[in-house]
CSV table of C-alpha atoms in Angstrom, one decimal:
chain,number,residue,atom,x,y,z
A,1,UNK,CA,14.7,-95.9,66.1
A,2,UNK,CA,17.2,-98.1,68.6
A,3,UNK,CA,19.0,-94.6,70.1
A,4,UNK,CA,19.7,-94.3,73.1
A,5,UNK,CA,20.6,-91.2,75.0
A,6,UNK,CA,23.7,-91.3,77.5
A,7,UNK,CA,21.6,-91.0,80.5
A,8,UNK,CA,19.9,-94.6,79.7
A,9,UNK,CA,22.5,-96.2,79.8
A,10,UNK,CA,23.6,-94.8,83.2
A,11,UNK,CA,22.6,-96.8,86.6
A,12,UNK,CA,19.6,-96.1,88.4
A,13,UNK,CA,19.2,-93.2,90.5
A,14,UNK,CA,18.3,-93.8,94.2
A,15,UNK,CA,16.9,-90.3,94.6
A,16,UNK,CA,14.4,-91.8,91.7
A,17,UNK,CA,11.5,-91.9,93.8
A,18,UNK,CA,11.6,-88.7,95.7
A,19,UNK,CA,12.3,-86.6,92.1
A,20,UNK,CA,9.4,-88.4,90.3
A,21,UNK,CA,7.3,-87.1,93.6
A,22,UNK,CA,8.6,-83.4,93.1
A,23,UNK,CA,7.8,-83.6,89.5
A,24,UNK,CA,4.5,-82.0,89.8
A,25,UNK,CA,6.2,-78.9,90.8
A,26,UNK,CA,8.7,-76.0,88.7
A,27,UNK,CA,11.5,-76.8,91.5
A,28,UNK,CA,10.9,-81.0,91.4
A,29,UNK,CA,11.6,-80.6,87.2
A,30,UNK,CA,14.1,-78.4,87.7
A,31,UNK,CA,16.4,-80.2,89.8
A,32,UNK,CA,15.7,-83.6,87.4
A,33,UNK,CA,17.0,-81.4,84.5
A,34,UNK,CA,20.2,-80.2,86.7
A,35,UNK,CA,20.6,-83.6,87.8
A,36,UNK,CA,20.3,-84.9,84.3
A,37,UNK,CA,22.7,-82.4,82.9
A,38,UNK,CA,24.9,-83.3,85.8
A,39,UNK,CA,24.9,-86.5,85.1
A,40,UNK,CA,25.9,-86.2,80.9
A,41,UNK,CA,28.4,-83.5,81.8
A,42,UNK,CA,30.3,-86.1,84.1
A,43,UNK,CA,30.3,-88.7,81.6
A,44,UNK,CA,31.6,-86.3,78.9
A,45,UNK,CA,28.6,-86.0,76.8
A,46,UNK,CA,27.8,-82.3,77.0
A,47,UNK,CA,29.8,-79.0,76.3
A,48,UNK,CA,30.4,-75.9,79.3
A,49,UNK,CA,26.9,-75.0,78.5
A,50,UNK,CA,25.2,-78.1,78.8
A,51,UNK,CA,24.8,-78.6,75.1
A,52,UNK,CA,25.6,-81.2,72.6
A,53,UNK,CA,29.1,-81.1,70.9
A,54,UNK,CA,28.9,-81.9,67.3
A,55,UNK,CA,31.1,-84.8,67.8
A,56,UNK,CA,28.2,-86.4,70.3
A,57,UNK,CA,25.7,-85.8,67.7
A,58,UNK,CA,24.4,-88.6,65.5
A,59,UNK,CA,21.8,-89.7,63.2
A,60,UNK,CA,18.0,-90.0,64.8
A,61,UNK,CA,18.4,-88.4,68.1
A,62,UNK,CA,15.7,-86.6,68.8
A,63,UNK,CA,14.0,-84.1,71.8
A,64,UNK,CA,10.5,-82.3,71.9
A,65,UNK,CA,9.1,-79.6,73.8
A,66,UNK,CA,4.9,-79.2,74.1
A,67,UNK,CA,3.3,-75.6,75.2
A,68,UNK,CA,-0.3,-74.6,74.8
A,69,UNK,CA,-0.9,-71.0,73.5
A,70,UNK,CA,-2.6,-69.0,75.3
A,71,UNK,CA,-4.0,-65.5,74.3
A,72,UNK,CA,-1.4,-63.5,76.7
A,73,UNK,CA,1.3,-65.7,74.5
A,74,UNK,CA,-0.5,-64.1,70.9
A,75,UNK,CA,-0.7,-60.2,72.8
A,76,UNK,CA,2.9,-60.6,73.5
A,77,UNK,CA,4.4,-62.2,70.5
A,78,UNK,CA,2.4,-59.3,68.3
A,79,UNK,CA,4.1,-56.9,71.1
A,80,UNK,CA,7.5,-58.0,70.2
A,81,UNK,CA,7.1,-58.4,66.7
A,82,UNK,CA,4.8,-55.6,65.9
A,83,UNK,CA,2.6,-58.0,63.9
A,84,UNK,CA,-0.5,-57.2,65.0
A,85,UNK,CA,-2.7,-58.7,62.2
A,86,UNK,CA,-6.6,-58.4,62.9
A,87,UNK,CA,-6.2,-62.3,62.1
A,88,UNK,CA,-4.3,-62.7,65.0
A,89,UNK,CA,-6.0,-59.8,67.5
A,90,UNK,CA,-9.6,-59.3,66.4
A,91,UNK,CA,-11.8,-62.8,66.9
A,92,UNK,CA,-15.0,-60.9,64.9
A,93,UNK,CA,-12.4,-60.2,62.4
A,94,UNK,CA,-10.8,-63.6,62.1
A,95,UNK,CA,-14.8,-65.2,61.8
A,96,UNK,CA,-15.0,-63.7,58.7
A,97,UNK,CA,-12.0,-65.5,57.7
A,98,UNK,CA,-11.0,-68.8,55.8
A,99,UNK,CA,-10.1,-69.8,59.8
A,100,UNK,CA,-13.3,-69.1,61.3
A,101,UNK,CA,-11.4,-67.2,64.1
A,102,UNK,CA,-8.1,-65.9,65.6
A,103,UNK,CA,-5.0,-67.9,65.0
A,104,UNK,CA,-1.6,-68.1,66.5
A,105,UNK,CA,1.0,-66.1,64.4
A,106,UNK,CA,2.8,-68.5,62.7
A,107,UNK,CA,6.4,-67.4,63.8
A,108,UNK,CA,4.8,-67.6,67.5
A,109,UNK,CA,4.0,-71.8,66.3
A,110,UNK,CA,7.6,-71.7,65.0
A,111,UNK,CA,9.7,-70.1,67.4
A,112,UNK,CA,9.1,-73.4,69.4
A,113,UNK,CA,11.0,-75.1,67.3
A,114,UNK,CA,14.2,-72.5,68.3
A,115,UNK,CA,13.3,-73.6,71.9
A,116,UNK,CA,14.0,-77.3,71.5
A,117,UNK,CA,16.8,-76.8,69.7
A,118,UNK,CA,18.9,-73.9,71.8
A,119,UNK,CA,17.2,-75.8,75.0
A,120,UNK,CA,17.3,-79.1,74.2
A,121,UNK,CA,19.2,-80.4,71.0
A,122,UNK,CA,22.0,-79.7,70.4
A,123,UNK,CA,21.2,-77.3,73.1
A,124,UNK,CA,22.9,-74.2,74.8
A,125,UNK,CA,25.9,-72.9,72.3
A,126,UNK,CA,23.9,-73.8,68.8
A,127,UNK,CA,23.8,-71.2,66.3
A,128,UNK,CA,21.3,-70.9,64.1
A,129,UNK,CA,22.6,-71.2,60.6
A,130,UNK,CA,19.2,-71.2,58.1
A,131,UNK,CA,15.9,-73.1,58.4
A,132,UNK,CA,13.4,-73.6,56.1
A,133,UNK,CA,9.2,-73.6,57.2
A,134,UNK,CA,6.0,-75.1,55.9
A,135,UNK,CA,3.0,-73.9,57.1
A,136,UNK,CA,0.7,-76.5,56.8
A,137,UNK,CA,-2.4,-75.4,59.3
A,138,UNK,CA,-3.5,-73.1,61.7
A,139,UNK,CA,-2.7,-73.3,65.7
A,140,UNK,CA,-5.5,-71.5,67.7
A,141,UNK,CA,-5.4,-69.9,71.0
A,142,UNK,CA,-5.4,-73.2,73.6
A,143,UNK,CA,-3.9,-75.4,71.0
A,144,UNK,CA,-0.8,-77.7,72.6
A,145,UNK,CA,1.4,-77.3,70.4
A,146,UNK,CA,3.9,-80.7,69.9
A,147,UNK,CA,7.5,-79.1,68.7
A,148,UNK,CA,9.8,-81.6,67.7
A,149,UNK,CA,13.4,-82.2,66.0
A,150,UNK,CA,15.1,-85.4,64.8
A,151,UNK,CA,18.7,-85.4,63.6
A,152,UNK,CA,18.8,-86.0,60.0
A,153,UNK,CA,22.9,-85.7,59.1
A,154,UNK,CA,25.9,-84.6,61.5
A,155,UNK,CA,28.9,-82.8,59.4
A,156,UNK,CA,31.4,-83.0,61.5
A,157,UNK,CA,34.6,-81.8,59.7
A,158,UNK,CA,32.1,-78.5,59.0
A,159,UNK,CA,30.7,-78.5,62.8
A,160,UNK,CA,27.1,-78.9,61.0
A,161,UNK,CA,24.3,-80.5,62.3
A,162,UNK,CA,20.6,-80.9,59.5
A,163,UNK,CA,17.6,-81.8,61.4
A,164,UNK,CA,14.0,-82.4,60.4
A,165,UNK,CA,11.6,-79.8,62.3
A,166,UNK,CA,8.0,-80.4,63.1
A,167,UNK,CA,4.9,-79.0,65.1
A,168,UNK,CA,2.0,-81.1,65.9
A,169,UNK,CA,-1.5,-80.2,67.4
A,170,UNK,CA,-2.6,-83.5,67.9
A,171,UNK,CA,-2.2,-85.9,65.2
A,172,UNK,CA,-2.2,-82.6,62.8
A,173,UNK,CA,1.1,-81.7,61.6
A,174,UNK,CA,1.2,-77.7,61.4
A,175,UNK,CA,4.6,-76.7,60.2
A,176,UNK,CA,7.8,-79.1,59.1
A,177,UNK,CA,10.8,-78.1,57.9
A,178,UNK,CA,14.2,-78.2,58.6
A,179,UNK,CA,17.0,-76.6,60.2
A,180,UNK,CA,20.9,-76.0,59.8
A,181,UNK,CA,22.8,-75.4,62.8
A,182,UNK,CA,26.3,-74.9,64.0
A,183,UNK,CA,26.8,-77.2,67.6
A,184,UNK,CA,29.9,-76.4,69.6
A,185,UNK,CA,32.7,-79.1,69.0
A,186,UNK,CA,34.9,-80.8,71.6
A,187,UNK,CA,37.7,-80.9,69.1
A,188,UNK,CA,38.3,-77.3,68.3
A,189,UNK,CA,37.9,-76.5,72.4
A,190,UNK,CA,40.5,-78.9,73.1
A,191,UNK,CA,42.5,-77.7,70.4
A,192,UNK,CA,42.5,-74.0,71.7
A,193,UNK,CA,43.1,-75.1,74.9
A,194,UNK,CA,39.9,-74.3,76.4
């Protein structure tokens, strides 16, 4: 789509080498994402929290997250939610079903989409202002599940941010949508002096 995120644009990094080594590990990906927020927040491109501003925002950025669900991930979500569906919990049960076995909730399948967008874009200091969901097929347990979002219009003058929302498993595409959110803004921080 021809965007390109602040930190292309930046020079190379001579500790390159020795971070793609570490990758393998928690700490190695961990210190490429401090580094990388680092590196944004010194060239102005991310609020106190590490987030996008509204006013960096612009049509066809995009950022993805991938997890596989696991069974503990199904136990737990029905935990917190209290949906404990047999369709969800009971594999004989969900045999018997259109599915031929268990599935993923689909708010589990969804909540990933929340994840790229309070960790990744606009990031840390979004609000959530509505999104709209379209289940379109089931994710089982061990499915990788592909969460992406793509900027579809910036309202600045509203601090507003639309963005098309999609899960993948594979080539599959198991919910789209899209979501309204409220991104901090440089412009009202300045302007209260903060």
């Amino acid at each position: 789509n021809g965007f390109r995120t602040p930190l292309e644009n930046t020079p190379p990094n001579p500790m390159a080498p020795a971070i793609a080594v570490a990758l393998g590990s928690w700490r190695g990906r961990t210190a490429l994402y401090r580094l990388q927020y680092r590196l944004l927040r010194e060239r102005n491109f991310m609020n106190p929290q590490n987030g996008y501003d509204v006013e960096d925002l612009s049509v066809g950025m995009s950022a993805e997250i991938a997890k596989t669900i696991t069974d503990a991930d199904i136990v737990m979500f029905a935990g917190v939610s209290t949906d404990v569906n047999a369709v969800h919990m009971d594999e004989e049960f969900g045999r018997t079903t259109m599915f031929g076995g268990r599935i993923a909730h689909g708010m589990l399948t969804a909540s990933l989409i929340s994840s790229v967008l309070g960790n990744r874009l606009p990031g840390p200091g979004v609000i959530y202002m509505a999104q709209s969901l379209r289940f379109r097929a089931p994710v089982r347990p061990g499915d990788t599940v592909h969460a992406k979002v793509t900027v579809k219009e910036v309202i600045v003058d509203k601090c507003r941010v639309v963005l098309d929302t999609v899960c993948t498993v594979g080539d599959k595409v198991v919910i789209d949508g899209e979501a309204t959110l409220m991104p901090t803004s440089k412009k009202k921080r300045e302007a209260a002096g903060k």
